[in-house]
Every structure is written in structure tokens, then in C-alpha cells.
Coordinates of C-alpha atoms in Angstrom, one line a residue:
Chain A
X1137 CA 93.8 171.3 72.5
X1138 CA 91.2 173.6 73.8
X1139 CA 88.1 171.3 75.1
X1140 CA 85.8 174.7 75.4
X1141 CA 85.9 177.7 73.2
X1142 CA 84.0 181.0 74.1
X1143 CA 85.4 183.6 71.6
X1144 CA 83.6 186.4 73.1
X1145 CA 85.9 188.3 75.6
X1146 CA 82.8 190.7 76.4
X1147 CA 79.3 191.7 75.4
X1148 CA 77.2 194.5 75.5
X1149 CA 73.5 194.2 75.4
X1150 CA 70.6 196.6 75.7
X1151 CA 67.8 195.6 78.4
X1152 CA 65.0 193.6 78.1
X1153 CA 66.8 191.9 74.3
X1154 CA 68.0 189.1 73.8
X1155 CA 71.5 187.7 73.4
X1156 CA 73.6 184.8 72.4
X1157 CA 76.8 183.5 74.2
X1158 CA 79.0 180.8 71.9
X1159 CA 80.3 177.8 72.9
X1160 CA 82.2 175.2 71.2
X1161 CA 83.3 172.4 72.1
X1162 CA 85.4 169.1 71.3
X1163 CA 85.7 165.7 72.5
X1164 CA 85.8 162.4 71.0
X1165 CA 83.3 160.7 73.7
X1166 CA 80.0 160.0 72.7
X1167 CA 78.4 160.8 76.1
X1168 CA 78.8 164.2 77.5
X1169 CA 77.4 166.7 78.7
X1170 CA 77.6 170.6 78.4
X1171 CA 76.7 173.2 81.1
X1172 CA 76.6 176.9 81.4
X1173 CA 76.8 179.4 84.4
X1174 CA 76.7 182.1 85.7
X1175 CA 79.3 184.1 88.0
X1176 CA 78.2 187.5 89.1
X1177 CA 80.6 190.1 90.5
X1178 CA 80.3 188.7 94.2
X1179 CA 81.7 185.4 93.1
X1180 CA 79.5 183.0 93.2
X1181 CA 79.4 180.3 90.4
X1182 CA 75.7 180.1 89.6
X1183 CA 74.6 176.8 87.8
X1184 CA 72.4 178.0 84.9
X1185 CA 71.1 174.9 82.5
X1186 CA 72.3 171.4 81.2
X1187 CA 72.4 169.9 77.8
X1188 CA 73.1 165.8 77.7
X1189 CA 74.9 164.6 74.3
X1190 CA 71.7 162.3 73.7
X1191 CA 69.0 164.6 74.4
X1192 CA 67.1 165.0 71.5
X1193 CA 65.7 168.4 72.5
X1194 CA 67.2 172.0 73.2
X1195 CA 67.4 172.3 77.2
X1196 CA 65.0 175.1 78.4
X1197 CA 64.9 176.9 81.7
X1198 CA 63.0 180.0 81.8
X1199 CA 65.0 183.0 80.1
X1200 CA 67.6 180.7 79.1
X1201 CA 68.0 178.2 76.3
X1202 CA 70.7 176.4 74.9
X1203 CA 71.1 176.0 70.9
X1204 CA 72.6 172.6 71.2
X1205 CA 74.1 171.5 67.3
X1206 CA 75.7 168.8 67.8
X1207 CA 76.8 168.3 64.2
X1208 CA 78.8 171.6 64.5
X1209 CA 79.9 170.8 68.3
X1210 CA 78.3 174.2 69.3
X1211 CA 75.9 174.8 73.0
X1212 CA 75.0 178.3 72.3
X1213 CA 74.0 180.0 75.4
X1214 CA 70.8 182.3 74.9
X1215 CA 69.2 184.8 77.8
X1216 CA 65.8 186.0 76.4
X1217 CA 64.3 189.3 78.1
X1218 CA 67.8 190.7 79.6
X1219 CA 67.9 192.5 82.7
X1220 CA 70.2 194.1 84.8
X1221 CA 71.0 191.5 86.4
X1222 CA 71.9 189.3 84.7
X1223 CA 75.4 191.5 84.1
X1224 CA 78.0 188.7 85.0
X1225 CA 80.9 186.2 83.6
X1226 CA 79.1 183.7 81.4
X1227 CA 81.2 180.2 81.5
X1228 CA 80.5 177.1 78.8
X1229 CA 81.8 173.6 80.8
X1230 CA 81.5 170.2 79.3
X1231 CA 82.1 166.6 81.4
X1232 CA 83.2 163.7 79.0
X1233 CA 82.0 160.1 79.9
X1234 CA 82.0 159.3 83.6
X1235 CA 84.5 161.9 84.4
X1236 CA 83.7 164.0 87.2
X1237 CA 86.0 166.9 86.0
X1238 CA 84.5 169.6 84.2
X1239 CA 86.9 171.5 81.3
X1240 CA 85.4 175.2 81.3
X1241 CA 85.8 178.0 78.6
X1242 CA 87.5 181.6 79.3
X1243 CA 84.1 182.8 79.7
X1244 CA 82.1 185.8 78.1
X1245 CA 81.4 188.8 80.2
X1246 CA 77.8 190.5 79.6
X1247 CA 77.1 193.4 80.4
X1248 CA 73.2 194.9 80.4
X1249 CA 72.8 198.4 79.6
X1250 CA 69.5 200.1 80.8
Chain B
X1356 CA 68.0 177.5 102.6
X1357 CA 71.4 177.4 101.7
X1358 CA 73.2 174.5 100.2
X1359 CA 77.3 175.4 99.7
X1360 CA 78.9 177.4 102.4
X1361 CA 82.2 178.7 102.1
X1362 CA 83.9 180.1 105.7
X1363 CA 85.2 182.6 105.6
X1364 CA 84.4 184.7 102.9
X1365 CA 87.6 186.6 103.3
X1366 CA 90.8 185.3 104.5
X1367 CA 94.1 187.1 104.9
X1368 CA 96.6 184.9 105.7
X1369 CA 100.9 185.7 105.7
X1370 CA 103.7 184.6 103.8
X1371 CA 103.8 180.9 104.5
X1372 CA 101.7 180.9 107.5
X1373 CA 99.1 177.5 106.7
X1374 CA 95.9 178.5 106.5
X1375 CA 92.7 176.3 106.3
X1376 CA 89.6 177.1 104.1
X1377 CA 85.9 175.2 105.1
X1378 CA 83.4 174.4 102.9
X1379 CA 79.8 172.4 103.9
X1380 CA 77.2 171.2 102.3
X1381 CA 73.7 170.4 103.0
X1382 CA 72.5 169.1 100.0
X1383 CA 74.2 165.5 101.3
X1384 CA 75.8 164.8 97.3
X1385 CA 78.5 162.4 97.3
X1386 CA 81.2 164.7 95.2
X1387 CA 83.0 167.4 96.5
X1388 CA 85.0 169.9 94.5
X1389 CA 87.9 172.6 95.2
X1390 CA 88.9 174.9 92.8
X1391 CA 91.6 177.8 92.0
X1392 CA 90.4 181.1 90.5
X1393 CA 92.2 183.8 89.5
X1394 CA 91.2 186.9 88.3
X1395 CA 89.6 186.9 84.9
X1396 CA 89.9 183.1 84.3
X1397 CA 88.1 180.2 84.5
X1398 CA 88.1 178.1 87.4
X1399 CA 90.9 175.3 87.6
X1400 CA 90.3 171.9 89.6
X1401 CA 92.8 170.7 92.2
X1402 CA 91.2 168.3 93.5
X1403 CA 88.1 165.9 94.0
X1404 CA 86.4 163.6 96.2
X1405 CA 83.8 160.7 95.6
X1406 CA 83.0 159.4 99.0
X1407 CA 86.1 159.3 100.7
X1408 CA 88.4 158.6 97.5
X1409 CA 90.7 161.1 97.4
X1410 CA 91.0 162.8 93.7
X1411 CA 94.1 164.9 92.8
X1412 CA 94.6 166.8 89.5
X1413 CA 98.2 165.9 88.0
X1414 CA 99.1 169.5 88.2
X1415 CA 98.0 170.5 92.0
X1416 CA 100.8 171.9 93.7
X1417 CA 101.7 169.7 96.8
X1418 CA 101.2 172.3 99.1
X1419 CA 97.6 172.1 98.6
X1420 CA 95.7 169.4 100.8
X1421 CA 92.3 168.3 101.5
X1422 CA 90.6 166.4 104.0
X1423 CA 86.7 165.7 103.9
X1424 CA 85.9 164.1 107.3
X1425 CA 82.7 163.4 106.7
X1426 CA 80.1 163.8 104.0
X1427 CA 79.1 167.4 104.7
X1428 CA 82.2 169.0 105.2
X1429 CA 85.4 169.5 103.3
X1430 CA 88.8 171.3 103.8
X1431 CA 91.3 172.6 101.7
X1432 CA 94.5 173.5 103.6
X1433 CA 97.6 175.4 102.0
X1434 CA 101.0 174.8 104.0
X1435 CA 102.8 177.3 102.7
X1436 CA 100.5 180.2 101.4
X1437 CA 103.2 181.7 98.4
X1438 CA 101.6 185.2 96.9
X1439 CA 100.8 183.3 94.0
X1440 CA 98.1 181.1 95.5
X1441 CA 96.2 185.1 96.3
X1442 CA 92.8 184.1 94.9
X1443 CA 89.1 183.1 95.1
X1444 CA 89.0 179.3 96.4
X1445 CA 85.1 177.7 95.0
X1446 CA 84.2 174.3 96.6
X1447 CA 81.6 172.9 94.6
X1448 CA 79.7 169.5 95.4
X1449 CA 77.3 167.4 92.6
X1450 CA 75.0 163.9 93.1
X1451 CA 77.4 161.8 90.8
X1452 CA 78.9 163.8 87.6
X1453 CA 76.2 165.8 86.9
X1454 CA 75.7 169.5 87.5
X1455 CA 78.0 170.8 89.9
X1456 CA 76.6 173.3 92.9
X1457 CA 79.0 176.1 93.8
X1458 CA 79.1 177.9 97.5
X1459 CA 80.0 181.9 97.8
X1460 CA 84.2 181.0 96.9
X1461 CA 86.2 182.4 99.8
X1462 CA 88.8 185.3 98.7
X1463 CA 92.3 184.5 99.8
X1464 CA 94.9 187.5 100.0
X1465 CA 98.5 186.5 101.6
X1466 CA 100.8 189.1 102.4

């Protein structure tokens, strides 16, 4: 079964608005926790914010905030204020327990329009 | 100022000739990663190391090896490069299993 689900392929989004990336997610372990970056055209996997299973608040760090409902096993990715570039490969991850491996999604691609 | 260094960026390597990808780190964490990408999908795990122990993923083809001499630096070596193994090679390094920091990836194209 798929650990991380991100059902959008691709997104367009007009600069300087907002947009949501999903993320689902499913495990059985209590303690997790749920990541999202960011891979831009060079390459580089860019680590973007971290939600733990027992926070008790949405993770914040600056544009970006993560809709964490844990009832519905969803980390909603949101960038606030889109620019240019931030056009990249958007990937959900999750780490269950102790494990050190992380199970990613297919990723979303964004792309800003100006 | 930076942490994950991948050398080289670009590697072309031959049919079966070995070739060795480097990745250092100066952020001193005690996990290093390498993964697999291939075009359009998500990064795939072969293998791990906490410390010194040696991590494989069930699925890493044997022809993939690592050696991390020492905390810094880690190696990934492929002894038969097939055209199937053509892609971007991530190492990635974290402080226990929290986030994981990803250097530039080094493109691999055998011919």
C-alpha cells in the first residue's frame, strides 16, 4: 500500500497567490513524522518544513505552512505569496517510529506564472 | 557555507566501467543517505549509514556499494554501471531521524 499520496501530477499558479499541495498519508505508528521539500530544476532536494505526529500546532516557516489533520491523515502543503521561484517538484515524505527511512510521494510539480 | 557536497556534479561513465560517486558533509550528523532518482520520480533509498553500521535496502541491487570512512565523507560505488542505473545519485545526511539535508545529486549518464 501506498505510505504517501500526492494526487496532483502538476499545478499551475498565478504569482504572488497562494496554493495548496495534498498529501496523505498512512501508517499505523503513533509517532511519525511528515516532511515536505522542495526540488528545483537543478536538482537539489531542498528541505522545506516538518510536522511531528504529537505536535499540537500547524508547523510554520515563513511562506509555508502545513495543514496537519491528523484525523483525516492529511499534511497539506501551503506556499503563501508565490513567486517565481518557487516553480519546482513539490515532494510529501513521512518517517514512522525510529526508522530512519523516509517513504516519499510522486510529487506535485508547480509551476508560477507571472 | 555549504553543508552536502556531491563530486562531481556530472559523471559519464561506460558500459560496466566502476565508477565512484563522493559525497561530504560538514554539518558532522551521524546518518548518511544515498539515493536513486530517476526522471520524474521520487527518490528511492539504497542504502543507509548510522555511524559506521552499514544499512541496505532489501531491494539495492548488489552492484551498488558504499563505504563511509569516516564521519564526513561517504561513497557510493557501482561495479558494473548497466544503462539502467543512468540517473541523479542524492546523498543526504540528518542528526538522528529527523529532517534529512540533501547535497546538489550528481547526474550519472553511462554509455
Amino acid at each position: 500500500a501506498q505510505k504517501i499520496t500526492q494526487t496532483q501530477p502538476g499545478m499551475f499558479v498565478q504569482e504572488k497567490e497562494a496554493v495548496t499541495l495534498d498529501c496523505t498519508y498512512d501508517t499505523s505508528d503513533p509517532s511519525y513524522g511528515l516532511f515536505w521539500y522542495k526540488q528545483p530544476s537543478s536538482g537539489e532536494m531542498i528541505f522545506l518544513i516538518y510536522q511531528g505526529s504529537y505536535d499540537q500546532q500547524n508547523a510554520t516557516e515563513g511562506r509555508y505552512s502545513l495543514n496537519f489533520q491528523k484525523a483525516r491523515k492529511s499534511a497539506n502543503l501551503v506556499i503563501s505569496a508565490s513567486q517565481l521561484g518557487d516553480s519546482a517538484m513539490y515532494f510529501c515524505a513521512m518517517r514512522e517510529g525510529n526508522d530512519y527511512k523516509l517513504s516519499f510521494g510522486a510529487g506535485t510539480t508547480v509551476t508560477v506564472r507571472a | 557555507d555549504a553543508m552536502v557536497i556531491q563530486n562531481p556534479r556530472y559523471q559519464v561513465t561506460q558500459f560496466g566501467k566502476p565508477v565512484t560517486l563522493s559525497c561530504s558533509q560538514t554539518l558532522n550528523h551521524n546518518v548518511m543517505y544515498w539515493y536513486q532518482q530517476k526522471s520524474s520520480q521520487a527518490p528511492k533509498l539504497l542504502f543507509h549509514y548510522y555511524d559506521k553500521d552499514f544499512n541496505n535496502e532489501a531491494d539495492t541491487p548488489d552492484n551498488f556499494q558504499s563505504r563511509r570512512p569516516n564521519t564526513s565523507f561517504c561513497f557510493l560505488d557501482i561495479r558494473s554501471p548497466g544503462l539502467g542505473d543512468a540517473a541523479m545519485y542524492l546523498c543526504a545526511t540528518s542528526q538522528g531521524p529527523y529532517e534529512q539535508y540533501f547535497g546538489p545529486g550528481t547526474r550519472l549518464t553511462v554509455t
